[in-house]
Structure formats: structure tokens, C-alpha cells
mmCIF file of C-alpha atoms in Angstrom:
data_model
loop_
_atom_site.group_PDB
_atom_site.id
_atom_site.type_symbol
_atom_site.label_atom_id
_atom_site.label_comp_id
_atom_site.label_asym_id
_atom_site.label_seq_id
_atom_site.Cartn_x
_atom_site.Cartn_y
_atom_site.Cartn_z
ATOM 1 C CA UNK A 1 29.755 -46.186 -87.911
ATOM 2 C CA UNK A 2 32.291 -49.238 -87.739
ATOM 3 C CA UNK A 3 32.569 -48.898 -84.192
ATOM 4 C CA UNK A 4 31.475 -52.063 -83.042
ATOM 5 C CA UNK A 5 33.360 -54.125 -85.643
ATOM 6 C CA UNK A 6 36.929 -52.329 -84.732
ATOM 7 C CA UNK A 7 36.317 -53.739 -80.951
ATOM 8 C CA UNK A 8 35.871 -56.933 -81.642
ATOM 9 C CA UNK A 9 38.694 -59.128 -79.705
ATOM 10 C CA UNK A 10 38.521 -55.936 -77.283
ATOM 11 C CA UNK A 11 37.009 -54.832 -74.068
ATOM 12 C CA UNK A 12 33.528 -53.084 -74.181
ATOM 13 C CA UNK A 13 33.964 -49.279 -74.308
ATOM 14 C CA UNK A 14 31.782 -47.353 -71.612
ATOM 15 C CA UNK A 15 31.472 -44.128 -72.584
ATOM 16 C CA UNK A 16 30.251 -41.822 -69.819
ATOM 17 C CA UNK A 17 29.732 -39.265 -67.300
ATOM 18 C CA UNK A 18 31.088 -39.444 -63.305
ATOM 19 C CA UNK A 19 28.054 -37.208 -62.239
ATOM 20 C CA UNK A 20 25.281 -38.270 -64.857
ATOM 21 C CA UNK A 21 22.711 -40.547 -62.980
ATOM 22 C CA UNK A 22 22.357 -42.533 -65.937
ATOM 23 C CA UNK A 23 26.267 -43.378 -66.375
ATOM 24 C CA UNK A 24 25.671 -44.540 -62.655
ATOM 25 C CA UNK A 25 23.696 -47.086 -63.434
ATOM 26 C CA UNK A 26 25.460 -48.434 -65.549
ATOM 27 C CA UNK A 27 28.448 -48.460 -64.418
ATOM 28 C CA UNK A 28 27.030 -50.235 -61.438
ATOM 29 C CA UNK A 29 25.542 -52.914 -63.229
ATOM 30 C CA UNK A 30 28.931 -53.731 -65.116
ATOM 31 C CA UNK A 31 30.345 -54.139 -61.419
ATOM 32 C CA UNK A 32 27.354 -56.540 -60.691
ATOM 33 C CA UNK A 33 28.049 -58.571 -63.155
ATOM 34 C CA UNK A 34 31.752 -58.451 -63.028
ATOM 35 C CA UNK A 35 32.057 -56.748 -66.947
ATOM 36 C CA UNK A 36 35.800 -56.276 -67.872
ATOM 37 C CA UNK A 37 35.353 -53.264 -69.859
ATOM 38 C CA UNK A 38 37.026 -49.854 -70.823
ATOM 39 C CA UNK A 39 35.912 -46.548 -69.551
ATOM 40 C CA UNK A 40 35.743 -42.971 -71.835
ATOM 41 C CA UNK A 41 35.025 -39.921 -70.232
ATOM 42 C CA UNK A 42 32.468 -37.567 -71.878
ATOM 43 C CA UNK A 43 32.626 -33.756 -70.980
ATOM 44 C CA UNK A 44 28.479 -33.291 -71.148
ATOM 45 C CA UNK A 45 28.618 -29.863 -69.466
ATOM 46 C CA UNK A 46 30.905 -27.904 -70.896
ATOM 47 C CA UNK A 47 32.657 -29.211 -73.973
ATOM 48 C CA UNK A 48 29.216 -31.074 -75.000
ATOM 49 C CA UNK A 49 31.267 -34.045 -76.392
ATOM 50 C CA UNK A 50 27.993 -35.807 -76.432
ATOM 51 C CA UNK A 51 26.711 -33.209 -79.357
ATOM 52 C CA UNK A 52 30.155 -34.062 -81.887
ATOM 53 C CA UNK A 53 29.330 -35.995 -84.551
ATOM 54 C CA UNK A 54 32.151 -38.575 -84.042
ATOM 55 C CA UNK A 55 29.621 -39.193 -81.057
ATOM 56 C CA UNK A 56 26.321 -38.702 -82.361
ATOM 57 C CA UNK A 57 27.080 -41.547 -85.003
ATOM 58 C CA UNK A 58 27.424 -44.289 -81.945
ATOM 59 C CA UNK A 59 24.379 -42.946 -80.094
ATOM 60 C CA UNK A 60 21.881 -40.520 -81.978
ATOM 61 C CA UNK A 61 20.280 -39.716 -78.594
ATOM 62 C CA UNK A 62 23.352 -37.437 -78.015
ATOM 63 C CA UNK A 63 23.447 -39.173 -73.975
ATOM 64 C CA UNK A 64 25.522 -40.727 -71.822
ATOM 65 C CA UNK A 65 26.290 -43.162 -71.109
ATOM 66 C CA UNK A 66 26.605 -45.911 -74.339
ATOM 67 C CA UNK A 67 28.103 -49.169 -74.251
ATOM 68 C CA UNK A 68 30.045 -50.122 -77.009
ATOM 69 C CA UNK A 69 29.937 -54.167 -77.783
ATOM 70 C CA UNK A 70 32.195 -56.081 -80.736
ATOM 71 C CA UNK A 71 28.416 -56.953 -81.833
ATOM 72 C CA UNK A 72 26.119 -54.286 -81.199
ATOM 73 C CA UNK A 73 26.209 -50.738 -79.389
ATOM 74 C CA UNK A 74 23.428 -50.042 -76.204
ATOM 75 C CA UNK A 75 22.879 -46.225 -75.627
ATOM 76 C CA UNK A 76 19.972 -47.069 -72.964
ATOM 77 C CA UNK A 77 20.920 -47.514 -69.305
ATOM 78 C CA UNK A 78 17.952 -49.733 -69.162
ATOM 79 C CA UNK A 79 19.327 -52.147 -71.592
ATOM 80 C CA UNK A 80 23.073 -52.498 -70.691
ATOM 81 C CA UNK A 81 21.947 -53.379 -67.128
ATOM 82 C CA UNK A 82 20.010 -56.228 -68.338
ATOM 83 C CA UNK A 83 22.749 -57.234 -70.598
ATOM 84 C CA UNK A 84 25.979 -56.694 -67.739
ATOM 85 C CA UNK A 85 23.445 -58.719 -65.561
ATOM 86 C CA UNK A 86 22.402 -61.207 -68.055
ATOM 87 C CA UNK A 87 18.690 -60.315 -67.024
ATOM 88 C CA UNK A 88 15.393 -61.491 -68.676
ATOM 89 C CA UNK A 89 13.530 -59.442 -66.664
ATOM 90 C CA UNK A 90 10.044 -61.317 -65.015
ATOM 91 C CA UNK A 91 6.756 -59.425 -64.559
ATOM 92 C CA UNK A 92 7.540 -57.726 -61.499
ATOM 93 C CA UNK A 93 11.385 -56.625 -61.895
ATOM 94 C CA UNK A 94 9.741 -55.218 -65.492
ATOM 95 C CA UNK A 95 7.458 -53.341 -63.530
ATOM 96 C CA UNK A 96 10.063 -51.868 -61.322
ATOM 97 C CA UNK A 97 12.041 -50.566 -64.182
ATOM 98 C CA UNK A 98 8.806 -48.988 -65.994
ATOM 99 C CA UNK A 99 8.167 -47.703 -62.419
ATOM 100 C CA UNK A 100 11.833 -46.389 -62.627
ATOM 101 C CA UNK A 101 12.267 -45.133 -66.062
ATOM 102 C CA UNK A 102 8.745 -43.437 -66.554
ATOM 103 C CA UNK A 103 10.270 -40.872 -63.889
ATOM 104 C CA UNK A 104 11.764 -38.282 -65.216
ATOM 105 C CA UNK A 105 14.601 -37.731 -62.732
ATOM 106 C CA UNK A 106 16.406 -34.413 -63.924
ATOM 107 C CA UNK A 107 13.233 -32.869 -63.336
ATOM 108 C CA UNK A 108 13.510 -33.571 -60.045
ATOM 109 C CA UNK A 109 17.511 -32.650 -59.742
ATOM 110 C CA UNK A 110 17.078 -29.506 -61.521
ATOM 111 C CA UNK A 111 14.068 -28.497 -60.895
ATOM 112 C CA UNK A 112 15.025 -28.451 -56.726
ATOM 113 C CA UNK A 113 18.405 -26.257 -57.748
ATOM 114 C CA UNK A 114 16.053 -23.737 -59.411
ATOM 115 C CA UNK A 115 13.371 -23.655 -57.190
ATOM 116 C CA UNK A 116 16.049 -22.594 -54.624
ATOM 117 C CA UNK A 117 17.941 -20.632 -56.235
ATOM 118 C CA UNK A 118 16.926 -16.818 -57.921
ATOM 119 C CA UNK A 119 20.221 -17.106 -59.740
ATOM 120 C CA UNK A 120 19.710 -20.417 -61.427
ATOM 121 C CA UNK A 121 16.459 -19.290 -62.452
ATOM 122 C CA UNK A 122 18.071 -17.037 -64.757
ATOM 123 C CA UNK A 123 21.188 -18.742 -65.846
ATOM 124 C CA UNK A 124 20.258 -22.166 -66.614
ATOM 125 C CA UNK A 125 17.186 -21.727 -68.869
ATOM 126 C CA UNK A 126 19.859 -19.531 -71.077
ATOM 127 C CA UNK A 127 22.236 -22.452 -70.680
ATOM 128 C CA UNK A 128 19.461 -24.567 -72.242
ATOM 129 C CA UNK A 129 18.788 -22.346 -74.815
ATOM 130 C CA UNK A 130 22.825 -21.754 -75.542
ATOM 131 C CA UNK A 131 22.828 -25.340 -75.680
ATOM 132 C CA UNK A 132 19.547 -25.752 -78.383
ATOM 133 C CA UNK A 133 21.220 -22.742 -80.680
ATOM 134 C CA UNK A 134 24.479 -25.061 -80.952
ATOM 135 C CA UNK A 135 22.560 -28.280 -81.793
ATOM 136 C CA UNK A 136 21.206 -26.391 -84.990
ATOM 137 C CA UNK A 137 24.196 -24.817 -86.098
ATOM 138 C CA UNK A 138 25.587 -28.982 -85.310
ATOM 139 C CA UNK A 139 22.604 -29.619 -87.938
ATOM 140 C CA UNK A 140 23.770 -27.283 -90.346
ATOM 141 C CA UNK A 141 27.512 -27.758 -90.854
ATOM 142 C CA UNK A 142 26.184 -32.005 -90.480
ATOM 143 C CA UNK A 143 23.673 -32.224 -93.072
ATOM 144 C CA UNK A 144 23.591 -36.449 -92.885
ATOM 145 C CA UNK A 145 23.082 -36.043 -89.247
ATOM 146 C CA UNK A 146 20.260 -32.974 -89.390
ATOM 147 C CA UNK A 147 17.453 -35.038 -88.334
ATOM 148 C CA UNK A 148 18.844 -36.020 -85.022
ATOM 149 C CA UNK A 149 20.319 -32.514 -83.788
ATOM 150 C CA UNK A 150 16.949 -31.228 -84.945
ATOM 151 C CA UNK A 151 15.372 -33.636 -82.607
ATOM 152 C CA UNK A 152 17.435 -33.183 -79.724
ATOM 153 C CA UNK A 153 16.869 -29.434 -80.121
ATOM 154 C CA UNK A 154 13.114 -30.031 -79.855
ATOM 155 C CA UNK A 155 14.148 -32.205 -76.419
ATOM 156 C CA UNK A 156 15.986 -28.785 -75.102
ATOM 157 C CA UNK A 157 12.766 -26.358 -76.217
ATOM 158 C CA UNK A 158 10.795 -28.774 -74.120
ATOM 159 C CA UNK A 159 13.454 -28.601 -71.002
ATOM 160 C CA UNK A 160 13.680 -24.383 -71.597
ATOM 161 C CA UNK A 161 9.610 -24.460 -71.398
ATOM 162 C CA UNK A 162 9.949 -26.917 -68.044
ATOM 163 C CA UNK A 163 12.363 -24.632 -66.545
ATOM 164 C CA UNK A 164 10.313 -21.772 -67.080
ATOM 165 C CA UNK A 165 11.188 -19.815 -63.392
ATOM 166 C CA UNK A 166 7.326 -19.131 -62.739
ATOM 167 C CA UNK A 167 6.511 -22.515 -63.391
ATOM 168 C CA UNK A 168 9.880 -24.454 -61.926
ATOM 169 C CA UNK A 169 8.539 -24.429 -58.120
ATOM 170 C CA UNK A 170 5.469 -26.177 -58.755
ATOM 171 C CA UNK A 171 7.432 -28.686 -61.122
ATOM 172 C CA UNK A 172 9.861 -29.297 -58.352
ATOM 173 C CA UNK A 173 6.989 -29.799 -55.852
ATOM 174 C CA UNK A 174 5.384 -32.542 -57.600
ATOM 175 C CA UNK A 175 8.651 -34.108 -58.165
ATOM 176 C CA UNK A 176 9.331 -34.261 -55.061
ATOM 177 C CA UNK A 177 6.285 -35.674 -53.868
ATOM 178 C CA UNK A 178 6.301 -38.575 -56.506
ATOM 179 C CA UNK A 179 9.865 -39.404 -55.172
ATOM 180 C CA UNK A 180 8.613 -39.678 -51.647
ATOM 181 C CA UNK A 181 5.854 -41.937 -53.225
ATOM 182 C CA UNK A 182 8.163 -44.126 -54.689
ATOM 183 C CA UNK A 183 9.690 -44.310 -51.352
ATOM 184 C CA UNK A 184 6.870 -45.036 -49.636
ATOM 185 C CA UNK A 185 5.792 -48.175 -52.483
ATOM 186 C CA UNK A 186 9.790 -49.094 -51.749
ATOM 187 C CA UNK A 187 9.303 -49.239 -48.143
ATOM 188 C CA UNK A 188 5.889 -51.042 -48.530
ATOM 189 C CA UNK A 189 7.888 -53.902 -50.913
ATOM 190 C CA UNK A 190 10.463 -54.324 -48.664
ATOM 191 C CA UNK A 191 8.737 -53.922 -45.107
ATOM 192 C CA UNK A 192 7.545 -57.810 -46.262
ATOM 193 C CA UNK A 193 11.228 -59.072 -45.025
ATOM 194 C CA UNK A 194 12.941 -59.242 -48.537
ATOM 195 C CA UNK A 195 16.391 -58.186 -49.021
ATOM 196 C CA UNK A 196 16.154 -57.422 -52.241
ATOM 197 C CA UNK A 197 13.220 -55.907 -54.139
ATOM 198 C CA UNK A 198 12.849 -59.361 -56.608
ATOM 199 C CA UNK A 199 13.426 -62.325 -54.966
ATOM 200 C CA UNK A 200 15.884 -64.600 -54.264
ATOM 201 C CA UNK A 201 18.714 -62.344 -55.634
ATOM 202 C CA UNK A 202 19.954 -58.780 -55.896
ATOM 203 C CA UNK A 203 19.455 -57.897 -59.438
ATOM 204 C CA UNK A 204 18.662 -55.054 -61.827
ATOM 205 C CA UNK A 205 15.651 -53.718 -60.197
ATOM 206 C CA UNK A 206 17.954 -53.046 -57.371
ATOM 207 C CA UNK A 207 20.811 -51.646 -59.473
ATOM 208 C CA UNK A 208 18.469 -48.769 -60.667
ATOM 209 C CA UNK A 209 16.914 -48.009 -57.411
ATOM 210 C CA UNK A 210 20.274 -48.114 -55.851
ATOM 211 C CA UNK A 211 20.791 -45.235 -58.106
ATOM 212 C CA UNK A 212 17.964 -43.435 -57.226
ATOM 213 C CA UNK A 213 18.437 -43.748 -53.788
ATOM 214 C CA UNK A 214 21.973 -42.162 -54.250
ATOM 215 C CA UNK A 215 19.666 -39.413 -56.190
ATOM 216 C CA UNK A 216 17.729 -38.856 -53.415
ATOM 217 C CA UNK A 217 20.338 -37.977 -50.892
ATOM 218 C CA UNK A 218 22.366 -35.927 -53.705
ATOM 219 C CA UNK A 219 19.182 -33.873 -53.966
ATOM 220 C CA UNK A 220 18.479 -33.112 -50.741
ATOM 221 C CA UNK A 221 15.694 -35.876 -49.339
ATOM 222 C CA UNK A 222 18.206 -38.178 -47.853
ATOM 223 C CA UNK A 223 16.779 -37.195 -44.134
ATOM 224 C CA UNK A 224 13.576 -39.083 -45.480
ATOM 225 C CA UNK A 225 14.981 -42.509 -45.788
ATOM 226 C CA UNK A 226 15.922 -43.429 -42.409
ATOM 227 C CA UNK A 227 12.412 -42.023 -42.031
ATOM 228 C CA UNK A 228 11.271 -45.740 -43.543
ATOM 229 C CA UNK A 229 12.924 -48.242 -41.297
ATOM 230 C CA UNK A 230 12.785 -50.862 -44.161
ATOM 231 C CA UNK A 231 14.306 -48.971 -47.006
ATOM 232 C CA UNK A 232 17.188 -47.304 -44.441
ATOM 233 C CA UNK A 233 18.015 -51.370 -43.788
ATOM 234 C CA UNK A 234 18.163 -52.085 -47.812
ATOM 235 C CA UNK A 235 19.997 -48.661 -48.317
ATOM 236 C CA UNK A 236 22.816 -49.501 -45.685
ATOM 237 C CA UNK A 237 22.782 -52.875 -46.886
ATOM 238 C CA UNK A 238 23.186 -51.374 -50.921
ATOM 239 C CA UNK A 239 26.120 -49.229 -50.138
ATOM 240 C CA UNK A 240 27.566 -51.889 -48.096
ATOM 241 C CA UNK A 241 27.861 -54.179 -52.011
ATOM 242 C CA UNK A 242 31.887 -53.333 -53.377
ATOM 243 C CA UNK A 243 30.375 -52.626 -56.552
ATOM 244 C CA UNK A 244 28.786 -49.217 -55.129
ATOM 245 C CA UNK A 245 32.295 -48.086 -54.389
ATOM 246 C CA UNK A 246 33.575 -49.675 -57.897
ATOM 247 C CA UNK A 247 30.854 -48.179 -59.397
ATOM 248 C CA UNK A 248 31.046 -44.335 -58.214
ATOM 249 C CA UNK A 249 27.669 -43.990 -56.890
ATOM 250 C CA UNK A 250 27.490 -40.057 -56.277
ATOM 251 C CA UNK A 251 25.015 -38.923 -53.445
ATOM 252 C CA UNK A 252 27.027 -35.284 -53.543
ATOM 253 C CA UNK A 253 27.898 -33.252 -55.548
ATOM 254 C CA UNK A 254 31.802 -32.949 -55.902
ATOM 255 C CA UNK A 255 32.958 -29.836 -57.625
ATOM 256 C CA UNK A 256 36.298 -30.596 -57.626
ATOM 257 C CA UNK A 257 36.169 -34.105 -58.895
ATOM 258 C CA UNK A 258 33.466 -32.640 -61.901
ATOM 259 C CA UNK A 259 35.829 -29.912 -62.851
ATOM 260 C CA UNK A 260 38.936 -32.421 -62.777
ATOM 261 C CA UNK A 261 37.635 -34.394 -65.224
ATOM 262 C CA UNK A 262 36.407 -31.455 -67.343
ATOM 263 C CA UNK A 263 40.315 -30.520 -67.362
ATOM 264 C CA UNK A 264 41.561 -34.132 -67.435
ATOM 265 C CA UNK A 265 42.101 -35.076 -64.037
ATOM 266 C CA UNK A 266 41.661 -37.704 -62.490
ATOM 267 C CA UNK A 267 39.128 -39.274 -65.442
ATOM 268 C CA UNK A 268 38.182 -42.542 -65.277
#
């Protein structure tokens, strides 16, 4: 893929989701650090633009969001924070992001829908097998790019056996008691006086748990921040920042906005 080389002399190409917790991040860093770059919307959910190969050649992980550089091309959220911010992460703002990334979020976000809902139960473990049947047929019309649909088939078998409806409320449960835990360790950190969870500056420990924050209230456990009078300060103090607004932090859903850009309105 020549990707990379065609850009070179142009902005960075973001290609993401609005809704995908992921693209949030970073999109927020890029605000942070005041990144000039070029956004392209990617239909995940329905038109699986992430699965075409045109795609899969500039990120093999077949997710949102990638960052497209005249040098090099980042398909980790992790790693084009630390680049928008310039960050060389220290001990403890690397220990924040393990703390971060070793969570697996969408178990958390799905997981609660299902658990909730009979309906859901039913339709989106077929959705996640729909999804796993098209990856292998991707495999065999794309036989240089078999290997990687095969493994992100294996990634949806594991997500169908997650989501399995007599097991989802006891996934769900344990999410949701390791996100109150991380609220808890947040509150702890910041109960100390700091403004920010790595001294002296805001930085990208803070862009990732702004995110999760914003994940918290879009699934349901906002009512337990104010609950922790240190983390409701940093939380006001987050969303307060003009790059949360630049940066299209969602803490709702919006089903008009997600079918808009599905249809091509209003994509950015």
C-alpha cells in the first residue's frame, strides 16, 4: 500500500468512526495537540468499510480509527495519542494506559445492552456471526489478504462465544464492577489535589480517561461519578477543555447523527 507516500506534502488522513470509543480518542488527542489533519468517515456498522480490502491494506486489524502519516501509518489509538501529543510516556502515565487498554471496553458497552435487553440477546450474537461469515467469504475472493480476514474472524468467534445470552449478564456484571474500580483508583489519584492524573500537565493519560469517562455516562454509570467528589471536579473540568467539543466526545447515543453519517449526512 502506497498510502503514506501519496500524502506526503498533505494533511494526515484520520480515518474513523463518530460513535467508536476508539476514534474518540483519537480524535481528541489531535485537538490536544493542535494536529491539522483530514477526517474520513468509516461506515463500521452497516456497510463494514473497515472489512474492504482497499482498507484492510492500511490497517490489517480491520479497526477504526487509523492515522495516515506522509511517513508511516498508526492503526492503534494508543500510539497516535502519543504521537498528536508528542508523548514519551514516564512510568506512571505508562501505567495508566496499560491500566486503560488492558480493559476491554466493548465488553462493557455491549455486554450492558444485552444484559438488558431479551431482544439483543438474540439479534446481535447473529449480527456477529453475519459479520464472521462475510470476513471468510472477504478471505476467499482476497487470497493475498486471507490470513488477516481469517484472523479477524477468529476475533468475532471469540465476541459470538462472549455474547453468549446465558453467559452475557455475568460478563456485564464484572464489567461493570471493574469500571467502578477504576473509578474508585481515579478518585483515589486525584483526591491528592492534582488536576490532572500526571503531573504538571494535562496529557495522554487524561485524553484516554477522558474517553472513558464519556463511556461511562454513555453506558449508563454516569450517576456514579458525582458519587466521587474528586473525579466529578476533573470530569467538569475535562469537558470544560475546547478540544472535547472539537473532538466529539459522545456520552449518548445519537441515532440520528449515527444513521446520518451511515447515509452521508452530516460526516465529518
Amino acid at each position: 500500500m502506497t498510502e503514506s507516500a501519496r500524502l506526503s506534502g498533505a494533511l494526515p488522513r484520520l480515518y474513523h468512526t463518530p460513535s467508536s470509543y476508539y476514534s474518540m480518542i483519537a480524535r481528541l488527542a489531535l485537538a490536544e495537540g493542535g494536529v491539522a489533519h483530514e477526517r474520513i468517515f468509516v461506515d463500521i456498522h452497516f456497510r463494514l468499510g473497515q472489512q474492504q480490502p482497499d482498507y484492510v491494506r492500511i490497517n490489517p486489524g480491520m479497526t477504526v480509527p487509523t492515522l495516515v502519516l506522509a511517513d508511516r501509518i498508526l492503526d492503534q489509538s494508543r500510539d497516535i495519542a502519543e504521537f498528536a501529543l508528542k508523548a514519551t510516556p514516564d512510568a506512571e502515565t505508562k501505567a495508566w494506559l496499560d491500566l486503560h487498554y488492558g480493559y476491554p471496553i466493548e465488553e462493557l458497552t455491549f455486554g450492558r445492552i444485552l444484559a438488558r435487553n431479551p431482544l439483543a440477546r438474540i439479534m446481535i450474537p447473529k449480527r456477529l456471526a453475519a459479520i464472521r461469515r462475510q470476513l471468510l467469504a472477504h478471505a476467499a475472493r482476497n487470497p493475498d489478504l486471507a490470513a488477516v480476514y481469517e484472523a479477524r474472524a477468529a476475533v468475532f468467534a471469540h465476541r459470538i462465544s462472549a455474547f453468549e445470552p446465558d453467559a452475557v449478564i455475568r460478563l456485564a456484571e464484572r464489567r461493570r464492577a471493574e469500571a467502578l474500580g477504576f473509578m474508585d483508583r481515579l478518585e483515589q489519584t486525584l483526591a491528592e489535589g492534582r488536576a490532572v492524573l500526571v503531573p504538571p500537565a494535562y496529557g495522554v493519560a487524561d485524553v484516554v480517561w477522558t474517553v472513558f469517562l464519556g463511556r461511562m455516562e454513555f453506558a449508563g454509570l454516569g450517576a456514579e461519578i458525582p458519587r466521587r467528589p474528586a473525579l466529578a471536579r476533573y470530569w467538569r473540568v475535562l469537558q470544560a477543555r475546547p478540544s472535547f467539543a472539537a473532538a466529539d466526545i459522545w456520552t449518548k447515543l445519537h441515532i440520528g447523527r449515527l444513521i446520518g453519517g451511515i447515509v452521508g449526512i452530516g460526516r465529518s
